[in-house]
Coordinates of C-alpha atoms and ligand atoms in Angstrom, one line a residue:
Chain A
M1 CA -134.2 -73.7 -74.6
L2 CA -135.7 -71.9 -77.5
E3 CA -136.5 -74.5 -80.0
L4 CA -138.2 -74.1 -83.3
R5 CA -139.2 -77.6 -85.0
D6 CA -139.9 -77.7 -88.6
I7 CA -141.9 -74.5 -88.7
T8 CA -143.9 -74.0 -91.9
A9 CA -145.6 -70.7 -91.9
G10 CA -147.2 -68.2 -94.1
Y11 CA -150.3 -65.9 -94.8
E12 CA -152.1 -68.0 -97.3
R13 CA -153.0 -71.4 -97.4
R14 CA -150.5 -73.5 -99.7
R15 CA -148.3 -70.4 -100.1
P16 CA -146.1 -70.8 -97.1
V17 CA -143.0 -68.2 -96.6
V18 CA -141.2 -70.4 -94.2
E19 CA -140.8 -74.2 -95.0
G20 CA -139.4 -76.6 -92.5
A21 CA -137.4 -74.4 -90.7
S22 CA -135.8 -75.6 -87.4
L23 CA -133.4 -74.1 -84.6
I24 CA -132.4 -74.5 -81.1
L25 CA -131.0 -71.9 -78.7
R26 CA -129.5 -72.7 -75.7
P27 CA -130.2 -70.9 -72.7
G28 CA -128.4 -67.7 -72.9
E29 CA -127.1 -68.1 -76.2
S30 CA -127.2 -65.6 -79.1
L31 CA -128.0 -66.5 -82.5
G32 CA -127.8 -64.1 -85.7
L33 CA -130.1 -65.5 -88.2
L34 CA -129.0 -64.1 -91.7
G35 CA -131.1 -63.9 -94.9
P36 CA -132.0 -61.8 -97.7
S37 CA -135.0 -59.3 -97.4
G38 CA -138.1 -61.4 -98.3
C39 CA -137.0 -64.5 -97.3
G40 CA -139.3 -65.4 -94.8
K41 CA -137.1 -64.7 -91.8
S42 CA -139.2 -62.0 -90.4
T43 CA -142.3 -64.3 -90.2
L44 CA -140.1 -66.9 -88.6
A45 CA -139.3 -64.2 -85.8
R46 CA -143.0 -63.6 -85.3
V47 CA -143.4 -67.3 -84.9
A48 CA -140.7 -67.5 -82.3
A49 CA -142.2 -64.6 -80.5
L50 CA -145.5 -66.5 -80.4
L51 CA -147.1 -63.7 -82.5
H52 CA -147.8 -65.9 -85.5
R53 CA -149.3 -69.4 -85.8
P54 CA -147.4 -71.5 -88.1
D55 CA -149.2 -74.1 -90.0
R56 CA -147.1 -76.9 -88.9
G57 CA -144.2 -77.5 -86.5
T58 CA -143.6 -76.5 -82.7
V59 CA -142.2 -73.7 -80.7
T60 CA -140.8 -74.8 -77.4
V61 CA -139.9 -72.4 -74.7
D62 CA -137.9 -73.7 -71.7
G63 CA -139.4 -77.0 -72.0
R64 CA -143.0 -76.0 -72.7
T65 CA -144.4 -76.5 -76.0
A66 CA -146.5 -73.4 -77.1
T67 CA -150.3 -74.7 -77.5
G68 CA -151.8 -71.1 -78.7
F69 CA -150.3 -68.1 -80.6
R70 CA -150.8 -64.4 -80.3
H71 CA -153.6 -63.6 -77.6
R72 CA -154.0 -67.5 -77.1
A73 CA -150.6 -67.9 -76.1
P74 CA -150.3 -68.7 -72.4
R75 CA -149.2 -65.6 -70.5
S76 CA -146.5 -67.4 -68.9
L77 CA -145.1 -68.0 -72.2
R78 CA -145.9 -65.0 -74.0
T79 CA -144.1 -63.1 -71.2
A80 CA -141.1 -65.1 -71.6
V81 CA -140.1 -63.7 -75.0
G82 CA -139.8 -60.0 -75.6
V83 CA -139.6 -58.8 -79.3
V84 CA -138.5 -55.6 -81.2
F85 CA -139.3 -55.1 -84.7
Q86 CA -137.7 -53.3 -87.6
Q87 CA -139.9 -50.4 -88.0
P88 CA -140.9 -48.8 -84.8
R89 CA -143.7 -46.6 -86.1
L90 CA -145.7 -49.6 -87.0
A91 CA -145.0 -51.4 -83.7
A92 CA -146.0 -48.4 -81.6
D93 CA -149.6 -47.1 -81.1
P94 CA -149.5 -43.4 -82.2
R95 CA -151.9 -42.2 -79.6
M96 CA -149.6 -43.5 -76.6
R97 CA -147.0 -41.4 -74.8
L98 CA -143.8 -43.2 -74.8
R99 CA -144.1 -43.7 -70.9
D100 CA -147.2 -45.5 -71.4
L101 CA -145.9 -47.6 -74.6
V102 CA -143.2 -49.0 -72.4
A103 CA -145.3 -49.8 -69.7
E104 CA -147.8 -51.4 -71.8
P105 CA -146.8 -55.1 -71.2
L106 CA -147.0 -54.4 -67.5
R107 CA -150.6 -53.2 -67.7
A108 CA -151.3 -55.9 -69.8
T109 CA -150.4 -58.3 -67.3
G110 CA -152.0 -56.5 -64.3
R111 CA -148.7 -55.1 -62.9
R112 CA -149.6 -51.5 -63.3
A113 CA -148.1 -50.6 -59.9
E114 CA -144.7 -51.4 -60.9
A115 CA -144.9 -49.2 -64.3
A116 CA -143.4 -46.0 -62.7
A117 CA -140.2 -47.5 -61.3
A118 CA -139.7 -50.1 -64.3
V119 CA -140.1 -47.2 -66.6
A120 CA -137.8 -44.7 -65.2
G121 CA -135.4 -47.6 -64.8
L122 CA -135.5 -48.8 -68.4
A123 CA -135.5 -45.1 -70.0
E124 CA -132.1 -44.6 -68.2
R125 CA -131.0 -48.1 -69.6
V126 CA -131.9 -47.4 -73.1
G127 CA -130.8 -43.6 -73.3
L128 CA -134.3 -42.0 -73.4
G129 CA -134.5 -38.7 -71.6
A130 CA -137.1 -38.0 -69.1
D131 CA -138.6 -35.3 -71.1
L132 CA -139.1 -37.7 -74.1
L133 CA -141.3 -39.9 -72.1
D134 CA -144.1 -37.7 -72.3
R135 CA -144.0 -37.2 -76.0
R136 CA -146.0 -39.4 -78.6
P137 CA -144.5 -41.3 -81.4
H138 CA -144.7 -38.6 -84.2
E139 CA -142.8 -36.3 -81.7
V140 CA -139.6 -38.2 -81.5
S141 CA -137.3 -39.6 -84.1
D142 CA -136.9 -43.3 -85.5
G143 CA -134.0 -43.8 -83.2
Q144 CA -135.7 -42.5 -80.0
L145 CA -138.8 -44.6 -80.7
Q146 CA -137.0 -47.6 -81.2
R147 CA -135.2 -47.1 -77.9
A148 CA -138.7 -46.9 -76.4
C149 CA -139.6 -50.1 -78.0
L150 CA -136.7 -51.8 -77.0
A151 CA -137.4 -50.8 -73.3
R152 CA -141.0 -52.3 -74.0
A153 CA -139.4 -55.5 -75.0
L154 CA -137.3 -55.7 -71.6
V155 CA -140.1 -54.5 -69.1
L156 CA -141.2 -57.9 -68.1
R157 CA -137.7 -59.1 -68.2
P158 CA -138.1 -61.9 -70.8
R159 CA -135.7 -64.9 -70.8
W160 CA -135.6 -64.5 -74.5
L161 CA -135.2 -61.9 -76.9
V162 CA -136.1 -61.6 -80.7
C163 CA -134.7 -58.8 -82.6
D164 CA -136.1 -58.7 -85.9
E165 CA -134.1 -56.2 -88.1
M166 CA -134.0 -53.9 -85.0
T167 CA -131.2 -51.8 -86.2
A168 CA -132.2 -51.6 -90.0
M169 CA -133.6 -48.1 -89.9
L170 CA -131.0 -46.8 -87.5
D171 CA -127.7 -44.6 -87.8
A172 CA -124.3 -46.4 -87.0
S173 CA -124.4 -44.8 -83.5
T174 CA -127.9 -45.5 -82.5
T175 CA -127.4 -49.0 -83.5
A176 CA -124.2 -49.7 -81.4
A177 CA -126.2 -48.3 -78.7
L178 CA -129.1 -50.4 -78.9
V179 CA -126.9 -53.4 -79.5
G180 CA -125.0 -52.4 -76.3
V181 CA -128.4 -52.1 -74.6
V182 CA -129.5 -55.5 -75.3
E183 CA -125.9 -57.0 -74.4
E184 CA -126.0 -55.5 -71.0
Y185 CA -129.5 -56.9 -70.4
R186 CA -128.4 -60.3 -71.3
A187 CA -125.1 -60.0 -69.3
D188 CA -127.3 -59.0 -66.3
T189 CA -130.0 -61.8 -66.6
G190 CA -128.7 -64.5 -68.8
A191 CA -131.6 -64.1 -71.6
G192 CA -130.9 -65.6 -74.9
L193 CA -131.3 -63.9 -78.2
L194 CA -132.4 -64.4 -81.7
A195 CA -131.1 -61.5 -83.9
V196 CA -132.7 -61.5 -87.4
G197 CA -131.1 -59.6 -90.0
H198 CA -129.4 -59.2 -93.4
D199 CA -126.2 -57.7 -92.2
P200 CA -123.4 -60.2 -91.8
V201 CA -121.0 -57.6 -90.4
L202 CA -123.2 -56.4 -87.6
L203 CA -124.7 -60.2 -86.7
R204 CA -121.2 -61.6 -86.5
R205 CA -119.9 -58.9 -84.5
W206 CA -123.2 -59.4 -82.1
C207 CA -124.0 -62.7 -81.7
D208 CA -122.2 -65.7 -80.4
R209 CA -122.8 -67.5 -83.8
T210 CA -124.6 -66.8 -86.9
A211 CA -126.4 -69.2 -89.1
H212 CA -127.7 -68.8 -92.6
W213 CA -131.4 -68.8 -93.7
K214 CA -130.7 -71.7 -95.9
E215 CA -128.8 -73.9 -93.3
I216 CA -132.1 -73.7 -91.1
T217 CA -134.7 -74.4 -93.6
G218 CA -135.6 -77.4 -95.0
P219 CA -135.1 -78.5 -98.4
P220 CA -137.8 -77.1 -100.6
Chain B
M1 CA -114.5 -30.0 -109.3
T2 CA -115.5 -29.3 -113.0
D3 CA -115.7 -26.0 -114.4
A4 CA -119.3 -26.3 -115.3
A5 CA -121.8 -24.8 -113.6
P6 CA -122.9 -27.2 -110.3
A7 CA -125.8 -29.3 -110.9
L8 CA -126.9 -27.9 -107.6
D9 CA -125.7 -25.0 -105.6
V10 CA -126.9 -24.7 -102.3
R11 CA -126.1 -21.9 -100.0
G12 CA -127.2 -21.0 -96.5
L13 CA -130.0 -23.1 -96.5
S14 CA -131.8 -22.8 -93.3
V15 CA -135.5 -24.2 -92.6
R16 CA -137.2 -23.2 -89.4
F17 CA -140.5 -24.8 -88.4
R18 CA -143.0 -22.3 -86.5
M19 CA -144.4 -24.2 -83.5
P20 CA -147.3 -23.3 -81.3
G21 CA -146.2 -20.6 -78.5
G22 CA -143.9 -18.8 -80.7
R23 CA -141.3 -21.5 -80.6
Y24 CA -139.0 -22.5 -83.3
V25 CA -137.4 -25.7 -84.4
A26 CA -134.4 -25.0 -86.5
A27 CA -134.4 -28.2 -88.6
V28 CA -131.4 -27.1 -91.2
S29 CA -129.2 -24.3 -90.4
D30 CA -127.0 -22.6 -92.9
A31 CA -126.2 -25.7 -95.1
S32 CA -124.2 -25.1 -98.0
F33 CA -122.8 -27.6 -100.9
R34 CA -122.3 -27.8 -104.4
L35 CA -122.8 -31.0 -106.6
A36 CA -121.0 -31.1 -109.7
P37 CA -122.7 -32.6 -112.8
G38 CA -121.9 -36.4 -112.8
S39 CA -120.8 -36.5 -109.2
C40 CA -122.6 -37.9 -106.2
L41 CA -122.9 -36.4 -102.7
A42 CA -124.2 -38.4 -99.6
L43 CA -125.5 -36.5 -96.9
V44 CA -125.4 -38.7 -94.1
G45 CA -126.6 -38.4 -90.5
E46 CA -128.9 -40.0 -88.0
S47 CA -132.8 -39.8 -88.1
G48 CA -133.8 -36.3 -87.0
C49 CA -130.6 -34.6 -87.9
G50 CA -132.5 -32.7 -90.6
K51 CA -131.3 -34.1 -93.8
S52 CA -134.9 -35.2 -95.0
V53 CA -136.0 -31.8 -94.3
L54 CA -133.2 -30.4 -96.8
A55 CA -134.6 -32.9 -99.4
S56 CA -137.8 -32.0 -98.8
A57 CA -136.8 -27.8 -98.9
L58 CA -135.3 -28.7 -102.2
L59 CA -138.4 -30.3 -103.8
G60 CA -141.1 -27.6 -102.1
L61 CA -142.4 -30.3 -100.0
L62 CA -142.4 -28.6 -96.7
P63 CA -145.3 -28.2 -94.5
G64 CA -147.0 -24.7 -94.2
N65 CA -145.4 -23.7 -90.9
A66 CA -141.8 -23.8 -92.6
D67 CA -139.7 -20.7 -93.1
T68 CA -136.7 -21.4 -95.5
A69 CA -133.6 -19.0 -96.0
G70 CA -130.6 -19.2 -98.3
S71 CA -130.6 -20.6 -101.9
A72 CA -130.6 -23.8 -104.0
V73 CA -129.9 -23.0 -107.5
L74 CA -130.1 -25.3 -110.7
P75 CA -127.6 -24.6 -113.7
D76 CA -130.1 -22.4 -115.4
G77 CA -130.4 -20.1 -112.3
L78 CA -133.7 -21.2 -111.0
D79 CA -133.9 -21.1 -107.3
L80 CA -135.6 -23.9 -105.7
L81 CA -136.4 -22.0 -102.4
G82 CA -137.8 -19.2 -104.3
A83 CA -139.6 -20.9 -106.9
G84 CA -143.5 -21.4 -106.4
E85 CA -145.2 -24.4 -106.3
A86 CA -146.7 -24.3 -109.6
V87 CA -143.0 -23.8 -111.1
L88 CA -141.7 -26.9 -109.1
A89 CA -144.7 -29.0 -110.0
R90 CA -144.6 -28.2 -113.6
T91 CA -141.1 -28.0 -114.3
V92 CA -138.9 -29.0 -111.4
R93 CA -140.1 -32.4 -109.8
G94 CA -139.9 -35.4 -112.1
R95 CA -138.1 -33.1 -114.8
R96 CA -135.3 -31.4 -113.4
I97 CA -134.9 -33.4 -110.1
G98 CA -135.8 -37.2 -110.3
L99 CA -136.9 -38.5 -107.1
V100 CA -135.9 -42.2 -106.0
P101 CA -138.1 -42.4 -102.7
Q102 CA -137.6 -44.3 -99.8
S103 CA -139.6 -47.7 -99.5
P104 CA -140.6 -47.7 -103.3
A105 CA -143.2 -50.4 -102.4
A106 CA -144.9 -47.9 -100.4
H107 CA -144.6 -45.3 -103.0
L108 CA -146.0 -47.3 -106.0
T109 CA -149.9 -47.2 -106.3
P110 CA -150.9 -51.0 -105.0
V111 CA -153.6 -51.5 -107.6
R112 CA -151.8 -50.7 -110.8
T113 CA -149.3 -52.4 -112.4
I114 CA -145.5 -51.2 -113.1
R115 CA -146.4 -50.8 -116.9
S116 CA -149.2 -48.5 -115.7
H117 CA -147.0 -46.5 -113.5
L118 CA -144.4 -46.2 -116.0
E119 CA -146.7 -45.0 -118.9
E120 CA -148.6 -42.7 -116.9
A121 CA -145.1 -40.9 -116.0
V122 CA -144.0 -41.3 -119.7
R123 CA -147.2 -39.4 -120.8
E124 CA -146.7 -36.6 -118.0
L125 CA -143.1 -36.0 -118.5
A126 CA -141.5 -37.2 -121.7
H127 CA -144.1 -36.7 -124.3
P128 CA -142.8 -39.2 -126.8
S129 CA -146.3 -39.1 -128.4
A130 CA -146.2 -35.8 -129.8
S131 CA -145.0 -36.7 -133.3
A132 CA -146.9 -39.9 -133.2
A133 CA -150.0 -38.3 -132.4
A134 CA -150.0 -36.8 -135.7
R135 CA -150.1 -40.3 -136.8
G136 CA -153.2 -41.2 -134.7
R137 CA -154.3 -42.5 -131.5
R138 CA -152.8 -45.8 -131.9
A139 CA -149.3 -44.7 -132.7
A140 CA -149.3 -42.5 -129.8
R141 CA -150.4 -45.3 -127.5
E142 CA -147.3 -47.4 -128.9
A143 CA -144.9 -44.9 -128.5
V144 CA -146.0 -44.6 -124.9
R145 CA -145.8 -48.4 -124.4
A146 CA -142.3 -48.5 -126.2
A147 CA -140.9 -45.6 -124.0
A148 CA -142.1 -47.1 -120.9
E149 CA -140.6 -50.2 -121.7
R150 CA -137.3 -48.4 -122.8
A151 CA -137.6 -46.8 -119.1
A152 CA -137.8 -50.2 -117.4
E153 CA -134.6 -51.7 -119.4
R154 CA -132.4 -48.6 -118.5
A155 CA -133.2 -49.5 -114.9
A156 CA -132.6 -53.2 -115.6
F157 CA -136.3 -53.9 -114.6
P158 CA -137.4 -57.1 -116.5
A159 CA -139.9 -56.8 -119.1
S160 CA -141.3 -60.0 -117.9
H161 CA -142.6 -58.3 -114.7
L162 CA -144.0 -55.1 -116.2
D163 CA -147.6 -56.4 -115.8
R164 CA -147.1 -57.3 -112.2
Y165 CA -148.4 -55.2 -109.2
P166 CA -146.1 -53.7 -106.7
H167 CA -146.7 -56.0 -104.0
E168 CA -145.8 -59.2 -106.3
L169 CA -142.2 -57.7 -106.5
S170 CA -139.0 -58.4 -104.4
G171 CA -137.5 -55.3 -102.9
G172 CA -135.0 -55.1 -105.2
L173 CA -137.3 -55.2 -108.3
A174 CA -139.6 -52.6 -106.5
Q175 CA -136.5 -50.2 -105.8
R176 CA -135.6 -50.7 -109.6
A177 CA -139.1 -49.7 -110.7
A178 CA -138.8 -46.8 -108.7
T179 CA -135.4 -45.9 -110.2
A180 CA -136.9 -46.4 -113.6
L181 CA -139.8 -43.9 -112.8
A182 CA -137.2 -41.4 -111.5
L183 CA -135.1 -41.7 -114.7
I184 CA -138.2 -40.9 -117.2
G185 CA -138.0 -37.3 -116.9
D186 CA -134.2 -37.5 -117.8
A187 CA -133.5 -35.1 -115.0
P188 CA -129.7 -33.7 -114.6
L189 CA -130.2 -34.2 -110.9
L190 CA -131.3 -37.4 -108.9
L191 CA -132.3 -36.8 -105.2
A192 CA -132.4 -40.5 -103.6
D193 CA -134.0 -40.2 -100.1
E194 CA -132.7 -43.3 -98.0
P195 CA -132.7 -45.6 -101.1
T196 CA -131.5 -48.6 -99.2
T197 CA -133.4 -48.7 -96.3
G198 CA -134.5 -52.3 -95.3
L199 CA -132.5 -53.7 -98.1
D200 CA -130.0 -56.5 -97.5
R201 CA -126.2 -55.9 -98.0
E202 CA -126.1 -57.5 -101.6
L203 CA -129.2 -55.3 -102.8
V204 CA -127.8 -52.4 -101.0
H205 CA -124.8 -52.8 -103.4
R206 CA -126.6 -53.5 -106.4
T207 CA -128.9 -50.6 -106.0
V208 CA -126.1 -48.1 -105.3
D209 CA -123.9 -49.5 -108.3
E210 CA -127.0 -49.1 -110.4
L211 CA -127.7 -45.6 -109.2
R212 CA -124.1 -44.8 -109.6
A213 CA -124.2 -45.8 -113.3
H214 CA -127.3 -43.9 -114.0
T215 CA -125.4 -40.6 -112.5
R216 CA -121.6 -40.7 -113.1
D217 CA -121.8 -42.5 -116.6
A218 CA -125.0 -40.3 -117.8
G219 CA -123.5 -36.9 -116.5
R220 CA -126.3 -36.7 -114.0
A221 CA -125.6 -35.4 -110.4
L222 CA -127.0 -37.6 -107.5
L223 CA -127.6 -36.3 -104.0
M224 CA -128.2 -39.4 -101.9
I225 CA -129.7 -38.9 -98.3
T226 CA -128.8 -41.9 -96.2
H227 CA -128.0 -43.0 -92.7
D228 CA -126.1 -46.1 -94.4
L229 CA -122.4 -45.2 -94.2
A230 CA -121.6 -48.4 -96.1
A231 CA -123.8 -47.4 -98.8
A232 CA -122.5 -43.9 -98.9
H233 CA -118.8 -45.5 -99.0
R234 CA -119.4 -47.3 -101.8
I235 CA -121.3 -44.6 -104.2
A236 CA -120.2 -41.1 -102.8
D237 CA -117.5 -38.6 -104.4
T238 CA -118.2 -36.3 -101.6
V239 CA -119.4 -36.8 -98.1
A240 CA -121.4 -34.4 -96.1
V241 CA -122.2 -35.0 -92.6
M242 CA -125.2 -33.4 -90.8
Y243 CA -125.6 -33.1 -87.0
A244 CA -128.5 -31.3 -85.4
G245 CA -129.3 -29.3 -88.5
R246 CA -125.9 -28.4 -89.7
I247 CA -123.4 -29.7 -92.1
V248 CA -120.6 -30.2 -89.7
E249 CA -118.1 -31.6 -92.1
T250 CA -117.9 -32.1 -96.1
S251 CA -114.8 -34.4 -97.4
P252 CA -113.9 -36.1 -100.3
A253 CA -115.3 -39.8 -99.8
D254 CA -112.0 -41.5 -100.0
A255 CA -110.3 -39.2 -97.6
F256 CA -113.3 -39.5 -95.2
F257 CA -113.7 -43.3 -95.2
G258 CA -110.1 -44.0 -95.7
R259 CA -107.0 -42.0 -94.6
P260 CA -107.0 -39.5 -92.9
G261 CA -110.6 -40.2 -92.1
P262 CA -113.0 -37.7 -90.8
R263 CA -111.9 -34.6 -89.2
H264 CA -114.9 -33.6 -87.1
P265 CA -115.3 -35.5 -83.8
Y266 CA -119.1 -36.5 -84.6
A267 CA -118.2 -38.0 -87.9
R268 CA -115.4 -39.7 -86.2
G269 CA -117.5 -41.1 -83.7
L270 CA -120.1 -42.4 -86.3
L271 CA -117.5 -44.1 -88.2
D272 CA -116.3 -45.5 -84.9
A273 CA -119.9 -46.9 -84.3
L274 CA -119.7 -49.3 -87.3
P275 CA -119.7 -52.8 -86.3
E276 CA -116.5 -53.3 -88.6
R277 CA -114.7 -50.9 -86.4
A278 CA -115.2 -50.3 -82.8
F279 CA -118.7 -50.8 -82.6
V280 CA -118.9 -48.1 -79.7
P281 CA -121.8 -45.7 -79.8
I282 CA -121.4 -41.9 -79.3
P283 CA -122.5 -41.3 -75.6
G284 CA -125.4 -39.1 -74.9
A285 CA -128.2 -38.1 -77.3
P286 CA -128.3 -35.2 -80.1
P287 CA -129.9 -32.0 -78.7
E288 CA -133.3 -31.0 -79.6
L289 CA -133.7 -29.0 -82.6
G290 CA -136.1 -26.6 -80.7
A291 CA -133.6 -26.1 -77.7
L292 CA -130.0 -25.9 -79.5
P293 CA -127.4 -25.1 -77.2
P294 CA -125.7 -21.8 -77.7
G295 CA -122.2 -23.0 -78.8
C296 CA -121.3 -26.3 -80.7
A297 CA -124.2 -28.4 -81.0
F298 CA -122.0 -31.6 -80.3
A299 CA -120.1 -30.2 -77.0
A300 CA -122.3 -32.2 -74.4
R301 CA -121.1 -35.3 -76.2
C302 CA -117.7 -34.4 -77.4
P303 CA -114.5 -35.7 -75.8
D304 CA -112.6 -32.6 -77.0
A305 CA -115.0 -30.0 -76.1
D306 CA -113.9 -27.0 -74.0
A307 CA -115.2 -23.9 -72.6
R308 CA -115.3 -22.0 -76.0
C309 CA -117.1 -24.9 -77.6
R310 CA -120.0 -24.4 -75.2
T311 CA -120.4 -20.5 -75.7
E312 CA -119.1 -20.0 -79.2
L313 CA -120.8 -21.7 -82.6
P314 CA -117.8 -23.3 -84.9
A315 CA -117.9 -21.6 -88.3
P316 CA -117.0 -24.2 -91.1
A317 CA -113.5 -23.5 -92.2
S318 CA -112.2 -25.8 -95.2
G319 CA -114.9 -28.4 -95.0
V320 CA -115.5 -28.8 -91.1
A321 CA -117.1 -26.9 -88.5
C322 CA -115.1 -27.5 -85.3
H323 CA -112.9 -25.3 -82.9
H324 CA -110.4 -28.0 -82.5
A325 CA -110.4 -30.2 -85.7
Ligands
SF4_401 S1 -116.4 -27.4 -81.7 FE1 -115.8 -28.2 -79.6 S2 -117.4 -29.5 -78.8 FE2 -117.7 -29.1 -81.0 S3 -117.1 -30.9 -82.0 FE3 -115.4 -29.4 -82.2 S4 -114.1 -29.9 -80.2 FE4 -116.2 -31.0 -80.1

């Protein structure tokens, strides 16, 4: 289970952008979280991915409640959740070749030896040609870079995926392709998914169920 | 088509980037389209297909290693591709072509209020103060202030938010502020570059409806560059689909999105990929613009490709560039 309980979070004291949000994902379940832009759903996605410390509330991943966030999150929890953001350019170190970008989580967890094989397999899975792996972010399109970011999110084989507006910048075909990659991965591994977005047509087609922001946040 | 001169007449526009080692990247090849006054053309395609390069070429904003060919002519005969930077800066950008940018929040200066942005644009582009200036500095200032407020109102930007800073605005209001700015020069042609990226559906609808109102009703032409087919569907009279630097299909929007549907296999694939349709991606990936194949650039991904497709470039004929359409 991935459980967010009564989360209040923000960037300034006394000005929370998320208030009293709660949601539960059963193992292997996919939930599409819908909300207008600026409603705080990206912040909640960051909390779910253990990348942002909430002011209040708890995050529980497969029975373990997170005691720290960002670099203080215990490694075993952090690696249980993979995350993909809306803007690949903000999420990718511009100096890194795509090959290293995809392998980064392996290196960060001391599993460098697995990198070559894992990257080759994932590149094929996300549709990234071998020639592209030696390029840097500015040498590829947004769609290609997002494919690399998805591969990076999958490289540790997380049990949960958080996709925050993963396809908002992408054309229809790349969107369908990346959603296909996520679903194939989930079918293989039984991973659960929290997909945050603003497009009801997309999220209803993609996820087991959808919830609206208003339904998961507390009364103001 | 109206009989009036087109608001923009693009013929054979090509952009090539010179790369180290004598290589070329053919970012745009032989693009042609006409945009009638009061009409909207949506140029759609995936990122990297050349559509943003085409927009930059029209505005004279290409980097130094770009070579252009062809023409892009405004109604008074000015060729945007031949005009020098001085002419483009002084008479085209903001004046004859209003630009609605991608991610307006990033386009606006964070340390200045919306009012200050609008007033600066008014001073630069609209000169409302010329007659007022005769009546003194104070009258001139008031004329600028009033013109800025009118501009805000035109774009439905609330007067109560004029003294806010860009980061204090919602995505929708930031977009309206950008639209207000784009309209100040009263340009007969608007160029909107991915104006709906990152906006939620409702806001996409509102943004394109507003853009539409500023164009069709006002006799302005709109060239919208987008990867968002739903936005294109809502706003466009004509759809032009770009693939690997070429316009592969140009079609009236209702025929394209409705019946009989797109004729080019790439355009068909793009529509089929929508979540409200088959939600099936086009297999494979587009070719590198620096290493285009000799025949049709879509051949490697096309279900209808044959030997001819792989060797012979299909020339556009009645709106579609395909050997088997
Ligand atoms: S020319 Fe051939 S390969 Fe190209 S789109 Fe048409 S059928 Fe397909």
